[in-house]
Coordinates of C-alpha atoms in Angstrom, one line a residue:
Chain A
X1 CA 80.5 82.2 28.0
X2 CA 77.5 82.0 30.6
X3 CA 79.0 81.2 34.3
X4 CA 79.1 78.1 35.0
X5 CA 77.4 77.3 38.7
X6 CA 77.8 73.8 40.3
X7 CA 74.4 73.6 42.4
X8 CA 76.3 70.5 44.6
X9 CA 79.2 71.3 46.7
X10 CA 80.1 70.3 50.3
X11 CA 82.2 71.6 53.4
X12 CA 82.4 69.2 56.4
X13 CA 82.8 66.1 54.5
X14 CA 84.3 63.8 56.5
X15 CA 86.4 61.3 54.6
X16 CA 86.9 58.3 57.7
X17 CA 87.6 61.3 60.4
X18 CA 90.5 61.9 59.0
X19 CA 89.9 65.5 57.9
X20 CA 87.2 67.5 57.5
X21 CA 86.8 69.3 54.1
X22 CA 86.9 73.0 54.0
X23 CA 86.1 76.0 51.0
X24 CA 89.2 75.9 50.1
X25 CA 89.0 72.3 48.9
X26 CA 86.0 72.8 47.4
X27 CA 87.2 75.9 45.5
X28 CA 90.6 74.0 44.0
X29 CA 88.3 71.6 42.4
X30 CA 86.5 74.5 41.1
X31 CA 89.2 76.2 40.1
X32 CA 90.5 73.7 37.8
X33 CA 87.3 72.3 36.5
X34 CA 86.2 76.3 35.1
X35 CA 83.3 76.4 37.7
X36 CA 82.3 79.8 38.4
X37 CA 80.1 79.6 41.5
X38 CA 79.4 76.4 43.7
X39 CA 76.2 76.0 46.1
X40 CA 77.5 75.0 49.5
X41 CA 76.0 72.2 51.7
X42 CA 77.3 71.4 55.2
X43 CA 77.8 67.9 55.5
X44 CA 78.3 67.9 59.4
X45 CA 75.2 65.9 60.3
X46 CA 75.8 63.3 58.1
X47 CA 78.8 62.0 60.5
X48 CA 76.9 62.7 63.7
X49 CA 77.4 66.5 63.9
X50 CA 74.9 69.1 64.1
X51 CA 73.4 70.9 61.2
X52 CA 73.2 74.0 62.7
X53 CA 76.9 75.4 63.5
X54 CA 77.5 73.8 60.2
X55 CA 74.5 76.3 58.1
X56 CA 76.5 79.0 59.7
X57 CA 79.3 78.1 58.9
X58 CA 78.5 77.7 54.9
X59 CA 76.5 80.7 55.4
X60 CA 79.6 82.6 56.3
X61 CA 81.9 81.3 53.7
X62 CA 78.8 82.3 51.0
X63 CA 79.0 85.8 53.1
X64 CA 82.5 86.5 52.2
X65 CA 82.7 85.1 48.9
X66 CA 79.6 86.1 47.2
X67 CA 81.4 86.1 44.2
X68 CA 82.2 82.3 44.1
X69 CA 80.1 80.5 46.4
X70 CA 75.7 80.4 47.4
X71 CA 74.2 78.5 50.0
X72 CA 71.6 75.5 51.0
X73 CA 70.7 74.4 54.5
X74 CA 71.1 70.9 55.4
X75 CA 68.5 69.3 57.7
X76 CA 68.2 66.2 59.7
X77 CA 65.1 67.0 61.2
X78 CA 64.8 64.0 63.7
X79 CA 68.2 64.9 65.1
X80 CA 66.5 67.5 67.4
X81 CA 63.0 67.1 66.6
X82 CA 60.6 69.1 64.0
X83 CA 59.7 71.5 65.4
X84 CA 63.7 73.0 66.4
X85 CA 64.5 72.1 62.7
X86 CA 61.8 74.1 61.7
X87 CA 63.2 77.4 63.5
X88 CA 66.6 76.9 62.3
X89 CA 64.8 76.7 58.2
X90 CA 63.5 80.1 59.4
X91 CA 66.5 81.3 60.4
X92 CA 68.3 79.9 57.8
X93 CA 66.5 81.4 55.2
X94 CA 65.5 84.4 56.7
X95 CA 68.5 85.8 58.4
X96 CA 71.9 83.8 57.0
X97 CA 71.2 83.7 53.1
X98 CA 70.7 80.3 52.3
X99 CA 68.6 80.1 48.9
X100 CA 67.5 76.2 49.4
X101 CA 67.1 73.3 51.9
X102 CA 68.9 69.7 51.4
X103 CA 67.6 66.5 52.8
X104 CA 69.8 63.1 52.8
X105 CA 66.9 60.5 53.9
X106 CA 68.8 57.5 54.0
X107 CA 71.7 58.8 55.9
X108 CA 69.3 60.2 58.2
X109 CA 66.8 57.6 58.9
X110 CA 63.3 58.9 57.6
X111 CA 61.7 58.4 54.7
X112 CA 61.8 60.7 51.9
X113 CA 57.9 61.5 52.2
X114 CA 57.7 61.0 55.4
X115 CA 54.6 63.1 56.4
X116 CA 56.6 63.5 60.5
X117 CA 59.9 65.0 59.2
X118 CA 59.5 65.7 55.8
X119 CA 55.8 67.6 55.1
X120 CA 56.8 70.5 57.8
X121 CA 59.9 70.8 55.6
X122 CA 58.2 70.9 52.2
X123 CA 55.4 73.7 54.0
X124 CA 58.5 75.7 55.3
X125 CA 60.0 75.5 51.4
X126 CA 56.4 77.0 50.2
X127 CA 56.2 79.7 53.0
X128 CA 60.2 80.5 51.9
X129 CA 59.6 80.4 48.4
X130 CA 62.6 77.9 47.9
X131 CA 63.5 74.7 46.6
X132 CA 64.3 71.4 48.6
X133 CA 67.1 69.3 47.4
X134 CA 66.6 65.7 48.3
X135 CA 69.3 62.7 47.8
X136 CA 68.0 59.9 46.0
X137 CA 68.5 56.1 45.2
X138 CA 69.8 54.4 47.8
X139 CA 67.3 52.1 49.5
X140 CA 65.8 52.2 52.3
X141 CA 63.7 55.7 52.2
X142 CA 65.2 57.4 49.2
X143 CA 63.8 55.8 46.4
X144 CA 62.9 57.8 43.4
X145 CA 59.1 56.8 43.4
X146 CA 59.5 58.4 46.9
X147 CA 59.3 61.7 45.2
X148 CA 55.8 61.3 43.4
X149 CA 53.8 62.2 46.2
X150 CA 55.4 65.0 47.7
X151 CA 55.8 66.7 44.3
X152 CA 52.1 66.2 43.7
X153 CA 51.2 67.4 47.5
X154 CA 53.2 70.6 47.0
X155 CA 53.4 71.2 43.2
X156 CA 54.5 75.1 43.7
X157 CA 57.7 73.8 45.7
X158 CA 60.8 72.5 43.3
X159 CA 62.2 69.1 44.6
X160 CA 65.9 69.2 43.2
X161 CA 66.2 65.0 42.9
X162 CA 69.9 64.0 43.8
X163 CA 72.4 61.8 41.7
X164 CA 69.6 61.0 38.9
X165 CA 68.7 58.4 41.4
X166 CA 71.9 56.7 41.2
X167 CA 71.2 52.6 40.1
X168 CA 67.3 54.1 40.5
X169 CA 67.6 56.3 37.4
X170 CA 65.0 54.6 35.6
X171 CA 62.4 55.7 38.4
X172 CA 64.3 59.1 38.2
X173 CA 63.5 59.2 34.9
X174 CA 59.6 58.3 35.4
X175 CA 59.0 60.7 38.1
X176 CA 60.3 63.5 37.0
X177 CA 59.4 63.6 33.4
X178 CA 55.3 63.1 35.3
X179 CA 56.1 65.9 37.5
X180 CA 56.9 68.8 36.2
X181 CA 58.2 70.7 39.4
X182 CA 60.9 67.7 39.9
X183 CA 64.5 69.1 39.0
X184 CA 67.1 66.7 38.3
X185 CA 70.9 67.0 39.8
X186 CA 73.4 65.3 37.1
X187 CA 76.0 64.4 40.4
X188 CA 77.5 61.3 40.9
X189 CA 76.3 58.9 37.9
X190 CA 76.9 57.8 34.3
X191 CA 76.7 59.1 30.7
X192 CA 73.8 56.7 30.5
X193 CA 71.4 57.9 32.8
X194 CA 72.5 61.2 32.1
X195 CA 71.7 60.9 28.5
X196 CA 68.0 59.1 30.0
X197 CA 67.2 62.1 32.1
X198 CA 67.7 64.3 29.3
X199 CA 65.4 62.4 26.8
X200 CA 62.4 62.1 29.8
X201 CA 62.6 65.9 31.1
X202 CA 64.6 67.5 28.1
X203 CA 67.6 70.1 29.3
X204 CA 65.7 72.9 31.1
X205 CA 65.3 70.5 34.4
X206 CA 68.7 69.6 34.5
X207 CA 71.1 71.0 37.2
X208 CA 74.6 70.6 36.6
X209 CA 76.1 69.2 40.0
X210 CA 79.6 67.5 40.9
X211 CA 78.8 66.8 44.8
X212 CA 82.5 68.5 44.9
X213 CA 85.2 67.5 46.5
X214 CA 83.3 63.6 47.1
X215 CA 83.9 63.5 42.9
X216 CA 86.1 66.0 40.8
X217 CA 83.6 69.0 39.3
X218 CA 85.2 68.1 36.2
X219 CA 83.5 65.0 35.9
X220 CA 80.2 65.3 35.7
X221 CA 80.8 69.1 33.5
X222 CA 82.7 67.0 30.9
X223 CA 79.7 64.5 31.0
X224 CA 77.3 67.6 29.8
X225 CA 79.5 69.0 27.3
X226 CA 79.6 65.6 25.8
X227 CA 75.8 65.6 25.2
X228 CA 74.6 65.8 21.4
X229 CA 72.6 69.0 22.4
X230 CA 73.0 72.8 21.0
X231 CA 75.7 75.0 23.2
X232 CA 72.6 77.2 24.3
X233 CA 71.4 74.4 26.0
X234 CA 74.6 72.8 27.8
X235 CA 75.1 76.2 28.9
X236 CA 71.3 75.7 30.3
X237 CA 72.5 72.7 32.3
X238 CA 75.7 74.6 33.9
X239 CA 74.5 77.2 34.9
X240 CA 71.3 79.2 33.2
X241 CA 68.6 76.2 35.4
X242 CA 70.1 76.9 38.6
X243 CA 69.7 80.8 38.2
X244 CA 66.2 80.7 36.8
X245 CA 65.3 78.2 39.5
X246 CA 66.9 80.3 42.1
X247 CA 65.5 83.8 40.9
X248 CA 68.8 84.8 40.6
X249 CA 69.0 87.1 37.4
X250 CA 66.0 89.2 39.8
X251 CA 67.9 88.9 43.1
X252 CA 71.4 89.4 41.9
X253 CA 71.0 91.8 38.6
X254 CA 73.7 91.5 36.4
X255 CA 76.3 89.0 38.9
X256 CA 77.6 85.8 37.6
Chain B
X1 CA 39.5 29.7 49.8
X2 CA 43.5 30.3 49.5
X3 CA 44.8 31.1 45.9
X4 CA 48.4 31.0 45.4
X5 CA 49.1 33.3 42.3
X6 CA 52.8 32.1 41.8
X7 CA 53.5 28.6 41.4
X8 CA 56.6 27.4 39.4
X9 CA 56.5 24.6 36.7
X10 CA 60.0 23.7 36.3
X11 CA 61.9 26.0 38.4
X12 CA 65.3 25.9 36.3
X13 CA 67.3 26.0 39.8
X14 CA 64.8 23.4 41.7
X15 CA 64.2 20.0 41.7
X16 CA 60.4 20.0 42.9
X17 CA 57.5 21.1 40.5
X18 CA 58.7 19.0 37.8
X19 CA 55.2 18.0 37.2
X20 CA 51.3 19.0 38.1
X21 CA 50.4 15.9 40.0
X22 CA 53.8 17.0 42.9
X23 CA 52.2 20.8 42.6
X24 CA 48.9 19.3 43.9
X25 CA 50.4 17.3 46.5
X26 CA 52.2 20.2 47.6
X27 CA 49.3 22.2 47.4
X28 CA 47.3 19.9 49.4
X29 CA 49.9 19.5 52.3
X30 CA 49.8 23.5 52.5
X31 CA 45.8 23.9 52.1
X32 CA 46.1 26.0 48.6
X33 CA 43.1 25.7 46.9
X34 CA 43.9 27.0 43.5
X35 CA 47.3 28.3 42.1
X36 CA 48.4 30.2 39.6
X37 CA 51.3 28.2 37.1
X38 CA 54.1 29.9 35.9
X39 CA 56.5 28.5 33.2
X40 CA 59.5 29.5 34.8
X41 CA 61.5 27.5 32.9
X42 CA 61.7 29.8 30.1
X43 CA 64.2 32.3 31.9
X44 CA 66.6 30.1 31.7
X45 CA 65.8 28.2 28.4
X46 CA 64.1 30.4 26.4
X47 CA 61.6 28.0 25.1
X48 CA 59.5 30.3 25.7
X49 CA 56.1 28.1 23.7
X50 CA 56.9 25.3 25.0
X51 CA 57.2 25.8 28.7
X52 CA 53.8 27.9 28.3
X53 CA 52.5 24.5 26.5
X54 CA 53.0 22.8 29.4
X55 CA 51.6 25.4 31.6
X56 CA 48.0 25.2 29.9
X57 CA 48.1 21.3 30.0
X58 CA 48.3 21.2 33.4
X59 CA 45.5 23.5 33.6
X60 CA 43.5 21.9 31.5
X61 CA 44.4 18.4 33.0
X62 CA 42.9 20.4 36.1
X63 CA 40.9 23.0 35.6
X64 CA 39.4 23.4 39.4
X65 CA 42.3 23.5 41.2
X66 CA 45.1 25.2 38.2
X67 CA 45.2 27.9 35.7
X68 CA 48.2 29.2 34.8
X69 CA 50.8 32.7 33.3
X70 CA 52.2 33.0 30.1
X71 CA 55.5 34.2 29.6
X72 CA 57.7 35.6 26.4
X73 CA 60.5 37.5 25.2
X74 CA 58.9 41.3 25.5
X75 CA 60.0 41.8 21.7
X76 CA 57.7 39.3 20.0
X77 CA 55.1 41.4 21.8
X78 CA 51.4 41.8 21.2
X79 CA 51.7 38.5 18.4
X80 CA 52.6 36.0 21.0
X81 CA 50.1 37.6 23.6
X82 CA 47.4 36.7 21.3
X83 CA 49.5 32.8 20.9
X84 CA 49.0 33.0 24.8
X85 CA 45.4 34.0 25.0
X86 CA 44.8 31.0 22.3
X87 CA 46.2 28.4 24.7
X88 CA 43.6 29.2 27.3
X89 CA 45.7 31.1 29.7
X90 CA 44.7 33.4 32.3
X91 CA 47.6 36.6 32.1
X92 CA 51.5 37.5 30.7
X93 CA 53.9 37.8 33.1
X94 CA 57.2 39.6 32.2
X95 CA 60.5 37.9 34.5
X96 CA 62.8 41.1 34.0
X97 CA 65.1 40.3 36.8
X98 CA 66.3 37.7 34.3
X99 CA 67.6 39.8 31.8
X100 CA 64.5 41.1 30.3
X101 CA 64.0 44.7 31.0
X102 CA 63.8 47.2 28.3
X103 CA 64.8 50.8 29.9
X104 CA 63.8 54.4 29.8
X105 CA 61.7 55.1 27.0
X106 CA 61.5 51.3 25.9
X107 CA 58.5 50.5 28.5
X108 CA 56.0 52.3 26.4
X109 CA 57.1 50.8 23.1
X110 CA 57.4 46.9 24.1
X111 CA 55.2 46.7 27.6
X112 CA 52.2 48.8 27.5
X113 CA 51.3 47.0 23.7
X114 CA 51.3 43.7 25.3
X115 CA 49.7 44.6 28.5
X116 CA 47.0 46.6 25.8
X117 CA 46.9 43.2 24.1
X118 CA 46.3 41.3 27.5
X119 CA 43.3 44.1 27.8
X120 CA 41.7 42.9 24.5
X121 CA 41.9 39.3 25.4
X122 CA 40.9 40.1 28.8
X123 CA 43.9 38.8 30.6
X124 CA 46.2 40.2 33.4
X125 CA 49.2 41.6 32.9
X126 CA 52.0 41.5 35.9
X127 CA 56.3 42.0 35.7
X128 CA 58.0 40.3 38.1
X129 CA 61.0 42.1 39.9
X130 CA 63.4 41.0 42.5
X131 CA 65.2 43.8 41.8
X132 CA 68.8 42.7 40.0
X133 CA 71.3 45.8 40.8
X134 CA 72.0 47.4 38.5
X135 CA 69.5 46.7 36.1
X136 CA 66.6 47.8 38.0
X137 CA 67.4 48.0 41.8
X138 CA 64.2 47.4 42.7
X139 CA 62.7 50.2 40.5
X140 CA 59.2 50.4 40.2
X141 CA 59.0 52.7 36.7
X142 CA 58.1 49.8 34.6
X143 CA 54.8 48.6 36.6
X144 CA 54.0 52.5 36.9
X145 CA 54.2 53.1 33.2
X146 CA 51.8 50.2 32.3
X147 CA 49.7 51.3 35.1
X148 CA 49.4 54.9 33.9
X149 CA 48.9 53.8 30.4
X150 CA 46.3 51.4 31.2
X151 CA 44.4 52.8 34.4
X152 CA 41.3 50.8 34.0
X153 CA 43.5 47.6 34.3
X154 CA 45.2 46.0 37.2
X155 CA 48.6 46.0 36.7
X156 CA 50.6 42.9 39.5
X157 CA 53.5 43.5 41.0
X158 CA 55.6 40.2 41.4
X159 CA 58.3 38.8 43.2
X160 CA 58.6 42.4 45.6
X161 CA 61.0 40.2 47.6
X162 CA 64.2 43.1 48.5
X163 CA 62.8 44.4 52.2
X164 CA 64.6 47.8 51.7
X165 CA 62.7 49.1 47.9
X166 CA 59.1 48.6 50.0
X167 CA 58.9 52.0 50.8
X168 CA 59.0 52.4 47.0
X169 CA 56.9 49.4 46.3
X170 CA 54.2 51.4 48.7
X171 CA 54.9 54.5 47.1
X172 CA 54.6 52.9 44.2
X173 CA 51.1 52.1 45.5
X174 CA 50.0 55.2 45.7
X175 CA 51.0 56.5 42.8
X176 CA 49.2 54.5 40.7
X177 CA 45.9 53.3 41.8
X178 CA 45.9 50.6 39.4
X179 CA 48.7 48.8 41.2
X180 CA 48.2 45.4 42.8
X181 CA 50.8 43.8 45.0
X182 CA 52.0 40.4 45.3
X183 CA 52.5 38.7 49.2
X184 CA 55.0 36.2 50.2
X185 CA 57.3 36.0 53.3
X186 CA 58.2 39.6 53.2
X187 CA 58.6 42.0 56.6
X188 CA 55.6 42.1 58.7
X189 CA 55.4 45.7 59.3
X190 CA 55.6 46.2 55.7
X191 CA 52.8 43.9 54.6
X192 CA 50.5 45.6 57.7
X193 CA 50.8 48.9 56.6
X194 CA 50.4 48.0 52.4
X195 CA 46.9 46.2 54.0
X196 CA 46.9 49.7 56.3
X197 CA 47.7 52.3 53.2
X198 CA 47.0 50.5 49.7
X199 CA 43.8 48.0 51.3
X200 CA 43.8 44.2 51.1
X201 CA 42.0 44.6 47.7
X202 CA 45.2 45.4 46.1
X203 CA 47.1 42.6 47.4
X204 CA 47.5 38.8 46.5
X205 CA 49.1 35.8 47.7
X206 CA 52.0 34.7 45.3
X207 CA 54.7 31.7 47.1
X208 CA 57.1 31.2 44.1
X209 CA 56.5 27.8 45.2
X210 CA 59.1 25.7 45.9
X211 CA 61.7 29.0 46.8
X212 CA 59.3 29.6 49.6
X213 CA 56.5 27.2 51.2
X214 CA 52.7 28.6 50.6
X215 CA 52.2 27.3 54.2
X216 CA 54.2 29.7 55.6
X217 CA 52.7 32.6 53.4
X218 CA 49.7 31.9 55.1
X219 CA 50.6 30.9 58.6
X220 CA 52.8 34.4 58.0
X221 CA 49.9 36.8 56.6
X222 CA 47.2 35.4 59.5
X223 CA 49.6 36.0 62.3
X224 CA 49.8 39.5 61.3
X225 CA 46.3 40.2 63.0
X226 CA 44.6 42.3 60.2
X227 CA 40.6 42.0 60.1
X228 CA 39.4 38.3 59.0
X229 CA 37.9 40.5 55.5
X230 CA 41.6 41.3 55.2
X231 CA 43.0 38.3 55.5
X232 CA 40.8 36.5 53.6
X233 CA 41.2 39.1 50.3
X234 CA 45.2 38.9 50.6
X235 CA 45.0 34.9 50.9
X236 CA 42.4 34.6 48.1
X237 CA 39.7 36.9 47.8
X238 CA 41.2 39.3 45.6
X239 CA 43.2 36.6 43.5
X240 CA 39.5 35.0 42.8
X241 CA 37.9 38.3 41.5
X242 CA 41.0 39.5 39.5
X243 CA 41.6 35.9 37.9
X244 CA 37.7 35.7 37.5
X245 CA 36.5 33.1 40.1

């Protein structure tokens, strides 16, 4: 059996300030759901924090548990302005290990094209080499139809597009079957629109993602196993997408 | 001259508009030139020949000032486009926020034939959405399917009413050239910069007349202080040429 990698993880999720989530949360819902390997996202900025202690901190966790966990760098680039967000990507990428960059638009209060915050992010993915993962379909700012432009401004960057758009999976769908560097993350929706983005881009740009420990991993895998599609390419959608989209079978060798 | 593209006849939920001779009154009182009818009626009723009937007498009964939408169920398709055309009507608009919304995959088998219909009879083609969670949520995939499939047509958005889905209405502008959108009381900001990033060209006056008052559509898009040309193409100009004069 192929591993089975979860591309949407979080630490630092902050349910009403009660407690903030840690790996080991994260890797219990793993555990029991038969995922092999979760990408981690800090969630820190999302409640006011700063994205930066909370990169190196998901960076660490990947550090020490290669075995079971990868990493993506959140941004909230007007938090501190563009041009410190776009050291930290550097760093990020360059020097703690992350393999992607997440955007959450609406949370953060620019639009998901915005040329200000987001174009310097999308140049910064092409310099890198890396995908951007971007949440999608809640309104203001992170409306599917968003995604057009920037994935026809920058089509040799991979826009991962989050939560098939949530109630926007219809534009999710339209999108990303016109452009062909759109990936879809299967997170936090229906057999429905799962079923939709699988007849608009077919199963190679589908990303298997649970958005783990906000919904059980188990969820959304049992979802993809339920599909009327061949084992070869379920197995596709938990795992094999991520690895080609990440290089991984070239930067890891033989490594689940 | 001001051109209201989106007058009801019967709204099923209101009591004015029952009749053409209260539209031109209210017309008159607000300083509309011509309007665009819609038989409204039919999302409620379903009768869907019969409210257009009474669309194309008005129009008839007064040519200079009315001409009027047709409306149907989006299955009877390209047949009752043609029934439309034959009553002297000027385009089809599709109400999806009232149930009629065919999903992902669907667009291309029941919109784009009647919107390639509309092309053949030289009528416009235009869907309506308020946005009904969570049937569409103010997704914009249907408009930009017709509009890729037909890129030599105009293709009207209608009823973009929800302030938070205009950044994807605008995006939706830019995607597909071929989009036109439709004004009424919506955010100022928003309407400045779809004059700013889309052009006045691609943008039309529609009131839903009586849910909001066409006076105030105007009194709203020339307190905005966009260029006179503007204003005059979003009030009228641009209805004229795409309804032909």
């Amino acid at each position: 059996m192929p591993p089975v990698i979860d591309h949407h993880a979080h630490i630092n999720l902050n349910y009403g300030h009660r407690h903030r989530t840690g790996a080991e949360e994260v890797l219990r819902g793993m555990d029991e759901a038969g995922v092999d390997r979760s990408i981690l996202i800090d969630l820190s900025a999302l409640y006011g924090g700063d994205y930066r202690p909370g990169n190196a901190e998901a960076a660490e966790i990947a550090a020490r548990r290669p075995d079971r966990f990868m990493c993506f760098a959140y941004l909230h680039p007007p938090l501190h302005g563009v041009e410190a967000c776009l050291r930290h990507v550097d760093e990020a990428l360059a020097r703690m290990g992350h393999l992607g960059l997440k955007l959450h638009p609406v949370s953060d209060c620019h639009p998901a094209n915005s040329r200000e915050y987001v174009y310097p992010i999308m140049e910064k993915c092409r310099e890198h080499k890396v995908p951007i993962f971007i949440h999608a379909g809640h309104a203001p700012y992170s409306g599917p139809i968003l995604f057009a432009g920037l994935a026809r401004d920058f089509p040799d960057v991979d826009i991962i597009l989050g939560h098939i758009g949530h109630a926007m999976f219809a534009d999710a769908c339209y999108v990303a079957r016109k452009h062909p560097n759109i990936w879809i993350d299967t997170s936090m929706n229906h057999g429905g629109p799962l079923r939709n983005a699988l007849a608009a881009v077919g199963p190679r740009r589908l990303l298997y993602g649970s958005d783990n420990p906000t919904s059980h991993p188990i969820a959304c895998k049992t979802l993809i196993e339920s599909l009327d599609i061949t084992r070869e390419e379920k197995d596709l959608i938990l795992g094999g997408n991520i690895r080609r989209l990440l290089g991984l079978d070239k930067k890891e060798g033989g490594r689940a | 001259m001001i051109f209201d593209t989106a007058v009801c006849l019967r709204h099923p939920h209101l009591p004015q508009g029952r009749e053409a001779g209260e539209i031109l009154r209210a017309m008159d009182r607000a300083g509309v030139d011509r309007a665009a009818l819609m038989p409204f009626e039919a999302v409620q009723r379903f009768n869907w020949r019969e409210a257009n009937g009474r669309v194309a007498a008005a129009c008839k009964a007064h040519p200079d000032r009315l001409c009027g939408w047709g409306t149907l169920n989006h299955y009877d398709g390209p047949e009752e486009t043609d029934h439309i055309a034959g009553l002297g009507l000027r385009g089809v608009r599709i109400f999806t926020s009232w149930g009629f919304t065919p999903g992902t995959g669907l667009i291309e088998r029941f919109y784009v034939p009647i919107a390639e219909k509309c092309r053949e009879r030289g009528m416009l083609f235009s869907i309506e959405h308020e946005g009904h969670v969570p049937t569409l949520g103010g997704a914009v995939y249907s408009d930009c399917i017709v509009a890729d499939a037909l890129p030599d047509r105009p293709v009207l958005m209608s009823r973009c009413w929800s302030w938070g889905f205009w950044p994807d209405y605008l995006a939706a502008l830019q995607e597909c050239p071929n989009l036109v959108l439709e004004v009424g009381v919506a955010p100022s900001s928003w309407i400045r910069r779809a004059a700013g990033e889309a052009g006045a060209d691609r943008m039309v006056m529609g009131s839903w007349w009586p849910e909001q008052e066409p006076a105030a559509v105007i009194a709203h898009v020339r307190g905005l202080e966009l260029s006179k040309a503007d204003e005059e193409k979003i009030l009228g100009g641009t209805a004229a040429r795409l309804f032909g004069g």
